[in-house]
Amino acid sequence: MYRETDIIQTIPGTDEMVINVGPQHPSTHGVLHLVITIDGETVKKVEPHLGYIHRSIEKMCESLSYRQFIYTTSRMDYLSAHINNHACALAVEQAMGIEVPLRAQYIRVVMDELTRIASHCLWWGSVAMDCGAVTPFFLAFREREMINTIMEETCGARLTMNYMVPGGVMFDLHPNFQRDTKTFLAHFRSKIDEYDELVTGNIIFQNRLKGTGYISKADAISYGCTGPTARGSGVSCDVRKWYPYEVYQQVQFDEILETAGDSFARYLVRLAELRQSISIIEQLIDEIPAGEFQAKTKAVLKPPKGEFYSRVETARGELGVYIVSEGGTTPYRIKFRSPGFSNLSALDHMVRGQKIGDLVAIMGTLDLVIPDIDR
Amino acid sequence: MTLKQYFKDIFTGVKSLATGMRVTGGYFLRHHKEKITEQYPDNRDKLVLAERFRGEVVMTHDDNNEHACTGCTACELACPNGTIKIITKFDMTPEGKKKKALDTFIYHLELCTMCNLCVEACPTSAITMAPTFEHSVFDRSQLIKKLNKPGSKIREGVE
């Protein structure tokens, strides 16, 4: 019999072997523990073990007020902290019936898209590093640093912003925001072409990703995949298109769909989304109307009794926030439907029958953020 | 696979590698012109932090050592982590009435997540966020701070 604490165990009577990847493994991008059954080089089964970074955020939220609980969601998917805060603010606004000023809506969408660019930049660097290239990581962080500086100037924080509050945003835009953002976009446009030259066309990178980690459209739907992971298999699931929130209805952008369903398709979707995000920001940045940046709200928020749900498209997929209110100052129950959890559940399906060397590359294209999975 | 296809694959493969090498080679040749990374303690003198940067909570005092905190505990209630503890006392007004006033403003920096909710909640703008970040100390107890300066009192006219 094998014990879970052993590093390598063999299964008696077969050629199969059980090995542990993680929880402290650099390529799992966090404390993810994968128990892999392999036959030689071929992966037979992948079993993710969760719970290493569980902070009971959902339970914690039950003792925090409707203003306070939003900051904890920055710690879930920390790479798209703005978008997580946005989802919670939307749910509370829906519960309270708060009308968000138009200026705040524009600011929120611009911030969301900037976050998406920053998140995809980091993913691009890390997926290239998973395939063995170190240089792209530094190039991606150069661009991400510019976004972080913009965020620092306006929101006062670089990663966990807590900028979206019920009723609008916490501060008005910094006077330099529009200038800096335009400078960044002009700089970034030329850099994406460089990304393509350096990594997308690279024969080694293409051979690593093409044909691996295949998931069909039907399987992607049945596993509940969302975001670029599902769109790489041709599932049209962009919340910004299907259930537009804020001012997404007014902007022109394409939902990126690839039909190949392999790792390279997911890569192409994310790279094309970077270009779409640039175009969304360019449409909005000069149009931000004057006015209030925060609606007048009561000091203590007491939503009526009932259930409220809001959904947004984060950089990884669909994030749902479900609030059950009993009419008090704190929520009765909060449930987050995080995109990373569903995407991770499809990993076993994608990796079965592949070589163990491809496991890390496939996992890289899923863009997993472990605190988002565990919460 | 035909022989023609075989050589074509080799050619396109080598070409794609050369394209990538051109990008990195370009950086290699002009890296001394555009410096991207900076080492932290070396750049400390010219490090500029944004004015809104949230590093720690501070209480602003004016030249007369007066602050604007009435001791209303709005920030204590707004804080999600129990970072702030306010101890109040009763002052005597010239008319002989008892008046609630701030005695000690205790701030636990080690519990703070810099979410800015206390500053938002403050009705008199007595506390603000300061753009400091070098908070490391040798003992955890040194992170518990008393924000009102010794001998300070509330500014005239702040209710």
Short mmCIF file of C-alpha atoms in Angstrom, two decimals:
data_model
loop_
_atom_site.label_atom_id
_atom_site.label_comp_id
_atom_site.label_asym_id
_atom_site.label_seq_id
_atom_site.Cartn_x
_atom_site.Cartn_y
_atom_site.Cartn_z
CA MET A 1 0.00 0.00 0.00
CA TYR A 2 1.20 3.48 -0.62
CA ARG A 3 0.99 6.26 1.84
CA GLU A 4 0.19 9.81 0.86
CA THR A 5 3.27 11.13 2.61
CA ASP A 6 5.66 9.14 0.45
CA ILE A 7 7.19 11.12 -2.35
CA ILE A 8 7.05 8.30 -4.88
CA GLN A 9 4.88 5.21 -4.55
CA THR A 10 4.38 2.33 -6.91
CA ILE A 11 1.03 0.64 -7.35
CA PRO A 12 1.52 -3.12 -6.86
CA GLY A 13 0.72 -5.34 -9.85
CA THR A 14 1.03 -2.54 -12.40
CA ASP A 15 3.78 -0.41 -13.91
CA GLU A 16 2.08 2.67 -12.57
CA MET A 17 3.63 5.04 -10.14
CA VAL A 18 2.16 7.82 -8.00
CA ILE A 19 4.11 11.03 -7.55
CA ASN A 20 3.33 14.28 -5.84
CA VAL A 21 3.81 17.60 -7.61
CA GLY A 22 3.64 20.37 -5.08
CA PRO A 23 2.47 21.88 -2.80
CA GLN A 24 5.85 23.62 -2.92
CA HIS A 25 6.62 23.26 -6.58
CA PRO A 26 7.61 26.35 -8.53
CA SER A 27 5.66 25.47 -11.66
CA THR A 28 2.29 25.11 -9.95
CA HIS A 29 2.30 28.90 -9.40
CA GLY A 30 1.31 28.60 -5.78
CA VAL A 31 0.53 25.94 -3.24
CA LEU A 32 -1.32 23.53 -5.49
CA HIS A 33 -0.77 19.86 -4.75
CA LEU A 34 -1.19 17.48 -7.68
CA VAL A 35 -1.13 13.73 -7.12
CA ILE A 36 -0.22 12.24 -10.49
CA THR A 37 -0.44 8.61 -11.53
CA ILE A 38 2.05 7.93 -14.30
CA ASP A 39 2.90 4.97 -16.44
CA GLY A 40 6.43 5.65 -17.60
CA GLU A 41 6.23 9.12 -19.08
CA THR A 42 2.48 9.06 -19.71
CA VAL A 43 0.11 10.68 -17.25
CA LYS A 44 -2.77 8.38 -16.33
CA LYS A 45 -4.55 10.52 -13.76
CA VAL A 46 -4.20 13.90 -12.12
CA GLU A 47 -5.80 14.55 -8.77
CA PRO A 48 -5.59 18.11 -7.41
CA HIS A 49 -5.50 18.36 -3.63
CA LEU A 50 -6.70 21.70 -2.35
CA GLY A 51 -6.75 23.50 0.94
CA TYR A 52 -3.18 24.66 1.43
CA ILE A 53 -4.10 28.33 1.18
CA HIS A 54 -7.66 28.17 2.47
CA ARG A 55 -8.41 31.33 4.45
CA SER A 56 -12.17 30.82 4.81
CA ILE A 57 -12.94 34.09 3.08
CA GLU A 58 -16.59 33.14 2.57
CA LYS A 59 -17.07 32.48 6.29
CA MET A 60 -15.14 35.61 7.22
CA CYS A 61 -17.45 37.70 5.05
CA GLU A 62 -20.42 36.65 7.19
CA SER A 63 -19.06 38.68 10.10
CA LEU A 64 -18.08 41.71 8.05
CA SER A 65 -20.38 44.50 6.94
CA TYR A 66 -21.33 45.09 3.30
CA ARG A 67 -18.61 47.72 2.96
CA GLN A 68 -15.93 45.75 4.74
CA PHE A 69 -16.18 42.37 3.01
CA ILE A 70 -15.12 43.74 -0.38
CA TYR A 71 -11.47 44.12 0.62
CA THR A 72 -11.14 40.38 1.31
CA THR A 73 -11.95 39.55 -2.32
CA SER A 74 -8.78 41.33 -3.44
CA ARG A 75 -7.01 38.43 -1.77
CA MET A 76 -8.81 35.78 -3.82
CA ASP A 77 -7.68 36.36 -7.37
CA TYR A 78 -5.03 38.89 -6.54
CA LEU A 79 -4.08 39.42 -10.19
CA SER A 80 -7.52 40.78 -11.01
CA ALA A 81 -8.28 42.42 -7.67
CA HIS A 82 -10.16 45.30 -9.26
CA ILE A 83 -12.53 42.96 -11.07
CA ASN A 84 -13.24 40.94 -7.92
CA ASN A 85 -14.04 44.13 -6.01
CA HIS A 86 -16.22 45.17 -8.92
CA ALA A 87 -18.30 41.98 -8.72
CA CYS A 88 -18.95 42.49 -5.00
CA ALA A 89 -19.77 46.16 -5.43
CA LEU A 90 -22.23 45.23 -8.18
CA ALA A 91 -23.96 42.68 -5.96
CA VAL A 92 -24.30 45.13 -3.07
CA GLU A 93 -25.54 47.87 -5.40
CA GLN A 94 -28.10 45.50 -6.83
CA ALA A 95 -29.26 44.64 -3.32
CA MET A 96 -29.45 48.25 -2.18
CA GLY A 97 -30.81 49.62 -5.45
CA ILE A 98 -27.97 52.14 -5.74
CA GLU A 99 -27.62 54.01 -9.02
CA VAL A 100 -23.93 54.32 -9.94
CA PRO A 101 -22.92 57.67 -11.51
CA LEU A 102 -21.83 57.46 -15.15
CA ARG A 103 -18.32 58.73 -14.37
CA ALA A 104 -17.80 55.94 -11.86
CA GLN A 105 -19.01 53.38 -14.43
CA TYR A 106 -16.46 54.59 -16.97
CA ILE A 107 -13.67 54.60 -14.40
CA ARG A 108 -14.57 51.08 -13.31
CA VAL A 109 -14.48 49.66 -16.84
CA VAL A 110 -11.16 51.36 -17.66
CA MET A 111 -9.68 50.02 -14.42
CA ASP A 112 -11.02 46.52 -15.13
CA GLU A 113 -9.41 46.46 -18.55
CA LEU A 114 -6.10 47.77 -17.22
CA THR A 115 -6.18 44.97 -14.65
CA ARG A 116 -6.91 42.47 -17.40
CA ILE A 117 -3.88 43.66 -19.35
CA ALA A 118 -1.69 43.42 -16.25
CA SER A 119 -2.97 39.95 -15.46
CA HIS A 120 -2.54 38.64 -19.01
CA CYS A 121 0.94 40.18 -19.14
CA LEU A 122 1.97 38.24 -16.07
CA TRP A 123 0.40 35.09 -17.49
CA TRP A 124 2.26 35.53 -20.78
CA GLY A 125 5.55 35.79 -18.94
CA SER A 126 4.85 32.80 -16.75
CA VAL A 127 3.58 30.49 -19.51
CA ALA A 128 6.72 31.19 -21.49
CA MET A 129 8.77 30.43 -18.39
CA ASP A 130 6.84 27.17 -17.91
CA CYS A 131 8.03 26.21 -21.39
CA GLY A 132 11.61 27.10 -20.54
CA ALA A 133 12.04 30.68 -21.75
CA VAL A 134 13.16 33.13 -19.08
CA THR A 135 13.45 36.40 -21.03
CA PRO A 136 9.68 36.93 -21.66
CA PHE A 137 9.04 37.06 -17.93
CA PHE A 138 11.15 40.19 -17.59
CA LEU A 139 9.64 41.80 -20.66
CA ALA A 140 6.12 41.16 -19.36
CA PHE A 141 6.94 42.58 -15.95
CA ARG A 142 8.28 45.73 -17.55
CA GLU A 143 4.82 46.45 -19.01
CA ARG A 144 3.03 45.34 -15.87
CA GLU A 145 5.13 47.74 -13.81
CA MET A 146 3.79 50.66 -15.85
CA ILE A 147 0.21 49.61 -15.01
CA ASN A 148 1.15 49.20 -11.36
CA THR A 149 2.51 52.75 -11.32
CA ILE A 150 -0.75 54.05 -12.83
CA MET A 151 -2.74 52.11 -10.22
CA GLU A 152 -0.52 53.34 -7.41
CA GLU A 153 -1.10 56.93 -8.45
CA THR A 154 -4.89 56.70 -8.64
CA CYS A 155 -5.86 53.93 -6.20
CA GLY A 156 -3.03 54.18 -3.69
CA ALA A 157 -2.09 50.51 -3.91
CA ARG A 158 -0.39 48.30 -6.45
CA LEU A 159 -2.00 44.89 -6.02
CA THR A 160 -4.87 44.83 -3.50
CA MET A 161 -6.54 48.09 -4.41
CA ASN A 162 -9.95 48.02 -2.68
CA TYR A 163 -10.90 50.81 -5.09
CA MET A 164 -14.45 49.80 -6.02
CA VAL A 165 -16.87 50.60 -3.24
CA PRO A 166 -20.67 50.27 -3.25
CA GLY A 167 -21.92 53.33 -5.11
CA GLY A 168 -18.85 54.07 -7.21
CA VAL A 169 -15.12 54.28 -6.69
CA MET A 170 -13.15 55.35 -3.64
CA PHE A 171 -11.22 58.30 -5.10
CA ASP A 172 -11.52 60.40 -8.19
CA LEU A 173 -9.02 59.80 -10.97
CA HIS A 174 -5.58 61.29 -10.51
CA PRO A 175 -5.05 64.32 -12.84
CA ASN A 176 -2.25 62.43 -14.60
CA PHE A 177 -4.28 59.26 -15.12
CA GLN A 178 -5.48 59.90 -18.66
CA ARG A 179 -2.07 61.08 -19.87
CA ASP A 180 -0.26 58.14 -18.28
CA THR A 181 -2.73 55.59 -19.58
CA LYS A 182 -2.43 56.91 -23.14
CA THR A 183 1.35 56.81 -22.89
CA PHE A 184 1.14 53.24 -21.68
CA LEU A 185 -1.21 52.14 -24.45
CA ALA A 186 1.00 53.66 -27.13
CA HIS A 187 3.99 51.88 -25.61
CA PHE A 188 2.15 48.59 -25.16
CA ARG A 189 0.84 48.39 -28.73
CA SER A 190 4.36 48.10 -30.09
CA LYS A 191 5.32 45.63 -27.35
CA ILE A 192 2.60 43.11 -28.20
CA ASP A 193 4.12 42.77 -31.66
CA GLU A 194 7.39 42.08 -29.91
CA TYR A 195 5.65 39.41 -27.82
CA ASP A 196 4.50 37.77 -31.06
CA GLU A 197 7.98 37.87 -32.55
CA LEU A 198 9.66 36.51 -29.47
CA VAL A 199 7.29 33.74 -28.36
CA THR A 200 4.22 33.19 -30.54
CA GLY A 201 6.14 32.35 -33.70
CA ASN A 202 8.84 30.41 -31.90
CA ILE A 203 8.98 26.84 -33.21
CA ILE A 204 9.89 25.31 -29.84
CA PHE A 205 7.03 27.08 -28.09
CA GLN A 206 4.55 26.08 -30.79
CA ASN A 207 5.60 22.45 -30.68
CA ARG A 208 5.21 22.41 -26.91
CA LEU A 209 1.67 23.80 -27.01
CA LYS A 210 0.07 22.68 -30.29
CA GLY A 211 -2.00 19.55 -29.91
CA THR A 212 -1.50 19.24 -26.15
CA GLY A 213 -4.11 19.76 -23.49
CA TYR A 214 -7.02 19.30 -25.86
CA ILE A 215 -10.52 19.80 -24.52
CA SER A 216 -13.57 19.69 -26.77
CA LYS A 217 -16.37 22.23 -26.74
CA ALA A 218 -18.81 19.82 -25.09
CA ASP A 219 -16.32 18.88 -22.38
CA ALA A 220 -15.43 22.50 -21.70
CA ILE A 221 -19.12 23.22 -21.12
CA SER A 222 -19.67 20.17 -18.93
CA TYR A 223 -16.63 20.97 -16.75
CA GLY A 224 -17.92 24.50 -16.30
CA CYS A 225 -14.88 26.13 -17.86
CA THR A 226 -15.18 29.85 -18.45
CA GLY A 227 -13.00 32.62 -19.71
CA PRO A 228 -10.13 32.14 -22.15
CA THR A 229 -9.95 28.43 -21.24
CA ALA A 230 -13.44 27.82 -22.63
CA ARG A 231 -13.13 30.34 -25.45
CA GLY A 232 -10.09 28.43 -26.70
CA SER A 233 -12.49 25.53 -27.29
CA GLY A 234 -15.05 27.69 -29.07
CA VAL A 235 -17.48 28.21 -26.18
CA SER A 236 -18.93 31.69 -26.39
CA CYS A 237 -19.09 32.68 -22.72
CA ASP A 238 -17.85 36.27 -22.36
CA VAL A 239 -19.97 37.83 -19.60
CA ARG A 240 -19.11 41.27 -20.95
CA LYS A 241 -20.91 40.36 -24.20
CA TRP A 242 -23.72 38.16 -22.92
CA TYR A 243 -24.70 39.99 -19.75
CA PRO A 244 -23.20 43.46 -20.16
CA TYR A 245 -22.66 45.41 -16.98
CA GLU A 246 -21.69 49.07 -16.56
CA VAL A 247 -20.79 50.61 -19.93
CA TYR A 248 -19.69 47.46 -21.74
CA GLN A 249 -22.81 47.72 -23.91
CA GLN A 250 -21.56 50.96 -25.45
CA VAL A 251 -18.06 49.85 -26.37
CA GLN A 252 -17.13 47.94 -29.50
CA PHE A 253 -15.08 44.83 -28.91
CA ASP A 254 -14.92 41.29 -30.21
CA GLU A 255 -15.31 38.14 -28.21
CA ILE A 256 -12.23 36.12 -29.13
CA LEU A 257 -13.04 32.54 -30.08
CA GLU A 258 -10.65 29.80 -31.16
CA THR A 259 -11.88 26.36 -32.14
CA ALA A 260 -8.72 24.26 -31.83
CA GLY A 261 -9.24 23.60 -28.11
CA ASP A 262 -5.55 22.93 -27.40
CA SER A 263 -3.06 24.85 -25.30
CA PHE A 264 -1.99 27.01 -28.22
CA ALA A 265 -5.60 28.10 -28.85
CA ARG A 266 -5.89 29.27 -25.24
CA TYR A 267 -2.62 31.14 -25.69
CA LEU A 268 -3.90 32.89 -28.82
CA VAL A 269 -7.18 33.84 -27.12
CA ARG A 270 -5.39 35.60 -24.29
CA LEU A 271 -2.98 37.39 -26.58
CA ALA A 272 -5.89 38.62 -28.72
CA GLU A 273 -7.74 39.73 -25.59
CA LEU A 274 -4.83 42.02 -24.78
CA ARG A 275 -5.46 43.83 -28.06
CA GLN A 276 -9.22 43.99 -27.36
CA SER A 277 -8.58 45.48 -23.92
CA ILE A 278 -6.40 48.17 -25.46
CA SER A 279 -9.18 49.04 -27.89
CA ILE A 280 -11.79 49.18 -25.08
CA ILE A 281 -9.65 51.56 -23.02
CA GLU A 282 -8.92 53.72 -26.06
CA GLN A 283 -12.65 54.08 -26.73
CA LEU A 284 -13.40 55.12 -23.15
CA ILE A 285 -10.38 57.08 -21.95
CA ASP A 286 -11.30 60.36 -23.67
CA GLU A 287 -15.03 59.97 -23.06
CA ILE A 288 -14.99 59.83 -19.25
CA PRO A 289 -17.80 62.25 -18.33
CA ALA A 290 -17.53 64.82 -15.58
CA GLY A 291 -19.61 64.41 -12.45
CA GLU A 292 -19.72 62.49 -9.24
CA PHE A 293 -17.42 59.51 -8.81
CA GLN A 294 -19.43 58.05 -5.94
CA ALA A 295 -23.17 57.97 -5.30
CA LYS A 296 -24.47 59.22 -1.98
CA THR A 297 -25.03 56.18 0.20
CA LYS A 298 -25.96 55.65 3.81
CA ALA A 299 -23.16 55.07 6.31
CA VAL A 300 -24.54 51.63 7.22
CA LEU A 301 -25.79 49.48 4.36
CA LYS A 302 -28.80 47.29 5.15
CA PRO A 303 -30.02 45.45 2.05
CA PRO A 304 -33.55 44.03 2.16
CA LYS A 305 -34.14 40.35 2.81
CA GLY A 306 -33.42 38.27 -0.27
CA GLU A 307 -30.83 36.72 -2.55
CA PHE A 308 -28.62 38.67 -4.91
CA TYR A 309 -26.25 37.52 -7.61
CA SER A 310 -23.82 39.36 -9.81
CA ARG A 311 -21.36 38.11 -12.38
CA VAL A 312 -18.38 39.69 -14.06
CA GLU A 313 -15.69 38.54 -16.45
CA THR A 314 -12.33 38.45 -14.69
CA ALA A 315 -9.06 37.77 -16.47
CA ARG A 316 -9.59 34.04 -15.79
CA GLY A 317 -13.29 33.65 -16.45
CA GLU A 318 -16.65 34.22 -14.87
CA LEU A 319 -16.74 35.30 -11.25
CA GLY A 320 -20.11 35.08 -9.53
CA VAL A 321 -20.96 36.66 -6.19
CA TYR A 322 -24.02 35.29 -4.42
CA ILE A 323 -25.28 37.13 -1.35
CA VAL A 324 -28.05 35.97 0.95
CA SER A 325 -29.31 38.85 3.05
CA GLU A 326 -31.46 38.58 6.15
CA GLY A 327 -31.97 42.32 6.30
CA GLY A 328 -29.16 42.92 8.78
CA THR A 329 -25.88 44.79 8.53
CA THR A 330 -23.88 41.66 7.71
CA PRO A 331 -24.62 39.09 5.00
CA TYR A 332 -26.14 35.77 6.06
CA ARG A 333 -24.15 33.84 3.48
CA ILE A 334 -21.76 34.75 0.71
CA LYS A 335 -20.67 32.37 -2.00
CA PHE A 336 -18.07 33.08 -4.65
CA ARG A 337 -18.14 31.14 -7.88
CA SER A 338 -14.49 31.44 -8.81
CA PRO A 339 -13.31 30.72 -12.35
CA GLY A 340 -10.09 29.01 -11.31
CA PHE A 341 -11.83 26.16 -9.50
CA SER A 342 -13.85 25.04 -12.53
CA ASN A 343 -10.91 25.47 -14.88
CA LEU A 344 -8.73 23.36 -12.61
CA SER A 345 -11.29 20.56 -12.60
CA ALA A 346 -10.79 20.20 -16.36
CA LEU A 347 -7.04 19.70 -15.90
CA ASP A 348 -7.40 15.94 -15.36
CA HIS A 349 -9.32 15.61 -18.62
CA MET A 350 -6.75 17.65 -20.54
CA VAL A 351 -3.65 15.92 -19.23
CA ARG A 352 -4.71 12.25 -19.42
CA GLY A 353 -2.60 10.40 -21.96
CA GLN A 354 -0.16 13.28 -22.36
CA LYS A 355 3.49 13.23 -21.41
CA ILE A 356 4.45 14.40 -17.95
CA GLY A 357 6.62 17.15 -19.43
CA ASP A 358 3.54 18.72 -20.99
CA LEU A 359 1.69 18.87 -17.67
CA VAL A 360 3.36 22.09 -16.60
CA ALA A 361 2.84 23.74 -19.98
CA ILE A 362 -0.86 22.78 -20.00
CA MET A 363 -1.29 24.05 -16.46
CA GLY A 364 0.38 27.29 -17.51
CA THR A 365 -2.18 27.90 -20.23
CA LEU A 366 -5.03 27.45 -17.72
CA ASP A 367 -3.72 30.56 -15.91
CA LEU A 368 -4.43 29.22 -12.42
CA VAL A 369 -4.28 31.48 -9.39
CA ILE A 370 -4.34 29.18 -6.37
CA PRO A 371 -5.81 31.59 -3.75
CA ASP A 372 -8.73 32.00 -6.14
CA ILE A 373 -9.33 28.25 -6.13
CA ASP A 374 -9.08 27.76 -2.36
CA ARG A 375 -10.45 31.09 -1.09
CA MET B 1 6.42 13.61 -44.85
CA THR B 2 8.15 14.45 -48.07
CA LEU B 3 11.79 15.46 -48.17
CA LYS B 4 10.75 18.91 -49.36
CA GLN B 5 8.44 19.34 -46.38
CA TYR B 6 11.20 18.15 -44.05
CA PHE B 7 13.66 20.81 -45.19
CA LYS B 8 10.91 23.44 -45.21
CA ASP B 9 10.15 22.69 -41.56
CA ILE B 10 13.79 23.02 -40.63
CA PHE B 11 14.02 26.31 -42.49
CA THR B 12 10.89 27.85 -40.88
CA GLY B 13 11.99 26.59 -37.46
CA VAL B 14 15.42 28.17 -37.71
CA LYS B 15 13.87 31.34 -39.09
CA SER B 16 11.47 31.62 -36.12
CA LEU B 17 14.33 31.17 -33.69
CA ALA B 18 16.34 33.85 -35.48
CA THR B 19 13.36 36.23 -35.26
CA GLY B 20 13.23 35.78 -31.49
CA MET B 21 16.98 36.12 -31.23
CA ARG B 22 16.75 39.43 -33.06
CA VAL B 23 14.49 40.79 -30.29
CA THR B 24 16.75 39.63 -27.48
CA GLY B 25 19.83 40.65 -29.45
CA GLY B 26 18.38 44.13 -29.87
CA TYR B 27 17.96 44.40 -26.13
CA PHE B 28 21.47 43.10 -25.60
CA LEU B 29 22.92 45.86 -27.75
CA ARG B 30 20.93 48.77 -26.28
CA HIS B 31 20.39 47.63 -22.71
CA HIS B 32 22.77 50.29 -21.40
CA LYS B 33 20.51 53.02 -22.81
CA GLU B 34 17.22 51.92 -21.24
CA LYS B 35 17.55 50.67 -17.72
CA ILE B 36 14.44 48.89 -16.48
CA THR B 37 15.22 47.26 -13.15
CA GLU B 38 16.53 49.20 -10.19
CA GLN B 39 18.02 47.75 -7.04
CA TYR B 40 16.02 48.84 -4.00
CA PRO B 41 18.39 50.24 -1.40
CA ASP B 42 20.50 51.91 -4.09
CA ASN B 43 17.58 53.87 -5.54
CA ARG B 44 16.28 54.90 -2.14
CA ASP B 45 17.27 58.56 -2.50
CA LYS B 46 15.42 59.12 -5.74
CA LEU B 47 12.49 56.84 -4.99
CA VAL B 48 9.23 58.75 -5.49
CA LEU B 49 6.06 57.24 -4.08
CA ALA B 50 2.64 58.37 -5.20
CA GLU B 51 1.00 60.84 -2.83
CA ARG B 52 -2.04 58.57 -2.49
CA PHE B 53 0.07 55.52 -1.66
CA ARG B 54 -1.37 53.76 1.36
CA GLY B 55 1.47 52.80 3.68
CA GLU B 56 0.17 53.36 7.19
CA VAL B 57 -2.45 55.33 9.06
CA VAL B 58 -1.24 58.57 10.62
CA MET B 59 -2.99 61.30 12.56
CA THR B 60 -2.25 64.79 11.31
CA HIS B 61 -1.15 67.31 13.93
CA ASP B 62 -0.76 71.03 13.29
CA ASP B 63 1.95 73.35 14.64
CA ASN B 64 0.13 73.83 17.97
CA ASN B 65 0.18 70.05 18.52
CA GLU B 66 -3.55 69.86 17.91
CA HIS B 67 -5.44 67.15 16.04
CA ALA B 68 -8.98 66.84 14.75
CA CYS B 69 -10.01 63.54 16.39
CA THR B 70 -13.16 63.70 18.46
CA GLY B 71 -12.98 60.08 19.58
CA CYS B 72 -16.23 59.14 17.81
CA THR B 73 -14.93 55.58 17.02
CA ALA B 74 -16.29 55.67 13.45
CA CYS B 75 -12.93 54.39 12.21
CA GLU B 76 -12.88 51.63 14.81
CA LEU B 77 -16.27 50.44 13.57
CA ALA B 78 -15.29 50.73 9.91
CA CYS B 79 -12.12 48.67 10.30
CA PRO B 80 -12.57 45.05 9.15
CA ASN B 81 -9.60 43.70 11.14
CA GLY B 82 -9.85 45.37 14.54
CA THR B 83 -6.76 47.43 13.77
CA ILE B 84 -7.88 50.54 15.63
CA LYS B 85 -8.71 50.86 19.32
CA ILE B 86 -9.82 54.20 20.71
CA ILE B 87 -9.75 54.99 24.40
CA THR B 88 -11.76 58.05 25.36
CA LYS B 89 -11.81 60.23 28.43
CA PHE B 90 -14.08 62.99 29.73
CA ASP B 91 -12.79 66.55 29.67
CA MET B 92 -14.34 69.41 31.59
CA THR B 93 -15.52 72.30 29.41
CA PRO B 94 -15.26 75.89 30.74
CA GLU B 95 -19.02 75.79 31.38
CA GLY B 96 -18.47 72.90 33.77
CA LYS B 97 -19.94 70.24 31.48
CA LYS B 98 -18.40 66.86 30.80
CA LYS B 99 -17.19 66.41 27.21
CA LYS B 100 -16.00 63.22 25.55
CA ALA B 101 -12.46 63.50 24.19
CA LEU B 102 -9.73 61.28 22.77
CA ASP B 103 -7.34 59.80 25.28
CA THR B 104 -5.34 57.27 23.24
CA PHE B 105 -5.58 56.26 19.60
CA ILE B 106 -4.04 52.79 19.34
CA TYR B 107 -3.17 51.57 15.87
CA HIS B 108 -2.05 48.00 15.20
CA LEU B 109 0.08 48.23 12.09
CA GLU B 110 0.66 44.48 12.12
CA LEU B 111 -3.07 43.85 11.57
CA CYS B 112 -3.67 46.58 9.01
CA THR B 113 -4.44 45.73 5.38
CA MET B 114 -4.36 49.37 4.17
CA CYS B 115 -7.93 49.21 2.86
CA ASN B 116 -8.54 52.94 3.54
CA LEU B 117 -12.00 52.33 5.07
CA CYS B 118 -11.12 54.13 8.32
CA VAL B 119 -9.97 57.25 6.47
CA GLU B 120 -13.20 57.19 4.43
CA ALA B 121 -15.26 56.84 7.59
CA CYS B 122 -13.63 59.68 9.54
CA PRO B 123 -16.08 62.63 9.70
CA THR B 124 -13.41 65.19 10.65
CA SER B 125 -10.53 63.99 8.42
CA ALA B 126 -8.35 63.49 11.47
CA ILE B 127 -6.50 60.46 10.06
CA THR B 128 -4.86 60.00 6.68
CA MET B 129 -2.76 57.42 4.89
CA ALA B 130 0.95 58.15 4.73
CA PRO B 131 3.17 57.06 1.82
CA THR B 132 5.72 55.19 3.91
CA PHE B 133 6.61 51.56 3.45
CA GLU B 134 9.72 50.70 5.47
CA HIS B 135 7.89 49.25 8.45
CA SER B 136 10.21 46.42 9.44
CA VAL B 137 11.13 46.28 13.12
CA PHE B 138 12.79 43.66 15.30
CA ASP B 139 9.81 42.95 17.51
CA ARG B 140 6.11 42.72 16.76
CA SER B 141 5.16 44.82 19.79
CA GLN B 142 6.90 47.82 18.19
CA LEU B 143 4.23 47.83 15.50
CA ILE B 144 1.53 48.82 17.96
CA LYS B 145 1.50 52.57 17.66
CA LYS B 146 -0.08 55.43 19.55
CA LEU B 147 -1.16 57.92 16.93
CA ASN B 148 -1.99 61.01 18.98
CA LYS B 149 1.20 62.77 20.08
CA PRO B 150 1.83 63.26 23.80
CA GLY B 151 0.25 66.40 25.15
CA SER B 152 -1.85 66.94 22.02
CA LYS B 153 -5.44 68.13 22.23
CA ILE B 154 -8.36 68.59 19.92
CA ARG B 155 -8.35 71.62 17.63
CA GLU B 156 -10.77 74.43 18.51
CA GLY B 157 -14.03 74.31 16.60
CA VAL B 158 -13.90 70.62 15.60
CA GLU B 159 -17.07 68.88 16.68
#
